[in-house]
């Protein structure tokens, strides 16, 4: 499953700008109660074979539309691979009766949480839309299901082939990005439907013909091969009427043969090694696993959860904490329809021999196979899994949302409620069941790959007129919970946003600190201190914390953003008091044990090495110092991870002092969202945090800066890189000002969605990139304006020209006007209903209130103020926030191939940097 292009860049960028977190797994104790996890639904089957599932939830005025076509790369054949994924791209190019592009249509009607993905077994398309847009959405989905063939062209094939090839390059350009392409043909025999990668080979993509594509569509995209799952603010009667109106006239496709299972077994141990430009060795271990429908798959999944689902998991504890051989480890099933895999991934600590890690891995798995889990281990694993399911189904759409759960079960199991059987099998498993699964599947032949770094070198009939686009209704009013406030006796502010649709209560303690609280010579202290706060208190070690959270069904995470540091708790209302007591212990009494400090420092150094190896992260690490200066509070790496030299020098005393200096209740706000009231929660917070004493933290210097290096082009060499990462950046204006809504709209149109100007230019029009984005992250001080564009190496110079043109265009040369203005306003206003669907979204809004200092009614009046924006408002905001003359450039790529072209642009002095942002003289 993969994100769409702009999402990739935004996620990569915002991962480093907004927040780095650590999480502790959840739990839901008690016996399995099917009713507690049931998703009520109705099922209908149209005469043409289309299966419709409808789940009603009228709490938010949005509807999730989710289509699962039962076709994936398993339906391909050798020499014709990549078709399923390539054709997924075709679905976004418009259709016979609406030849204007699906992305544009979704933007126009305010869709959120939308995507299309392909795996070995299915292709799905989903979007969350406001209620007034449901009919148009179903019209569009029906038209691309039944009327796409007449719109497919050779030009479309060439364009999407280029985009997919860049997607493949982008994936392989990441550290460890080539692993699965090498691994998949080794772990499945030739001819098995899983023996090639979903994205296919370059040769097969080049060989794909228009006839191949249209035949694929005719064969697999009929209504009889599709499950349409609709969830949200609509009745089953209304949904069925609309689906019949637009889908009834689409004829079914041909009958399809479908293999049920094909589980090959390894007949001997297989080994592989490969070198890659990575900072750490990594070990992959693959065991065969049963197919999706096999109930034993649930037992095997519990094996992975016991091994690595928590800090106290056996493999996690042994390899990361006790032996200190690895920086990360994961284990679990890779569930597929015909045959599954059990995959263990271990990122080896620098300097450690992977063979030593492999021996420990074998020892732990051998012990587990022999003795199985304890009852307590198994209960915690089951509780974590159930709680994750509850949290995932909070959403209507998207991966793991209610519409997705129903569609998956119907597609693979033939019953929409099949997920309940899977949950029940998992929840009622005994230690003996799990031990039997481990013996059956892990005490056998397996496959091992070790990745090591390169040596360090410098037509149916219908009465519907499909040419007529259904109208959109008026944008619905968007409700936002009233902001309720209180204050504890020690001065800690309480901000509550109530929502009672799900039995969850989330707490986010926002402390006025963040990455900006770091002294430049101790960069990384804030994030490292937050990472280690839940690694032990004066009364609990890290494993006891993890186990107690599991028993309570709670999840604890820590992290920082630019301006704030967070300790977060997700709790069940029935366990509120003991969960808050545990949270308070972490906040008030972190012990920073010396062994955990040493381990945390080592892991942080490994993280920094990973960031420097990842092209986008490498660029974003050096941006702040170049635009703000080394001494500014924002002048440190956007990840918050610091530098090797500063992290290496950090001591336990530094972390204790940082916590003591910055963590004070009178400079903190507890944000509460979910199923509680002020009357209920304030006494519990007073009980848990009342003893925390007020203090006077240091001051952060957020003085305005004047960017000194405008017009400079910085280049970081990445030999043999398949892509260049282009970053353009400058210091902009602070947030929390009157133009915030206008510039938010401008940035979305410029670089914040799949049909943005940047992405349309570099991906959709020229297919030089898999996706480009532009962001203006929230900050209390001056915000950074950043463009991120990974492009194919031979188009680096040309792409820089296009980025520069787009920046000048949005800043004033081509203001947003006429139909473009109308379109982005429809996107913004109709998309508002999905803006605050989850507790996490409410919490993010509350964080903005806290950090920016805007009025409490900011989001209550948000919709009306967005609707009031004018073309002039957007133009004025763009001119104020975006400054083409001040842009600097950071290019990460193969210098030998791109340097001459960059110099030909004459954009300014060309300066070579190393991965730490230091000038290179050679």
Short mmCIF file of C-alpha atoms in Angstrom, two decimals, residues 738-746 821 825 828-829 862-874 877:
data_model
loop_
_atom_site.label_atom_id
_atom_site.label_comp_id
_atom_site.label_asym_id
_atom_site.label_seq_id
_atom_site.Cartn_x
_atom_site.Cartn_y
_atom_site.Cartn_z
CA UNK A 738 -4.88 37.44 10.04
CA UNK A 739 -3.69 36.00 6.71
CA UNK A 740 -3.38 32.42 8.00
CA UNK A 741 -6.52 31.16 6.26
CA UNK A 742 -5.60 32.83 3.00
CA UNK A 743 -2.04 31.52 2.91
CA UNK A 744 -3.24 28.05 3.93
CA UNK A 745 -5.47 28.08 0.86
CA UNK A 746 -2.68 29.42 -1.34
CA UNK A 821 -9.87 30.30 -7.56
CA UNK A 825 -12.47 27.41 -2.82
CA UNK A 828 -11.49 24.12 0.85
CA UNK A 829 -15.14 24.61 1.74
CA UNK A 862 -13.37 28.71 10.42
CA UNK A 863 -15.84 27.66 7.74
CA UNK A 864 -17.51 31.06 7.38
CA UNK A 865 -14.16 32.84 7.23
CA UNK A 866 -12.85 30.45 4.59
CA UNK A 867 -15.96 31.04 2.48
CA UNK A 868 -15.41 34.80 2.73
CA UNK A 869 -11.93 34.71 1.16
CA UNK A 870 -11.48 36.60 -2.10
CA UNK A 871 -8.99 36.46 -4.96
CA UNK A 872 -7.43 39.60 -3.55
CA UNK A 873 -7.01 37.97 -0.13
CA UNK A 874 -5.10 35.06 -1.65
CA UNK A 877 -1.17 36.61 1.36
#
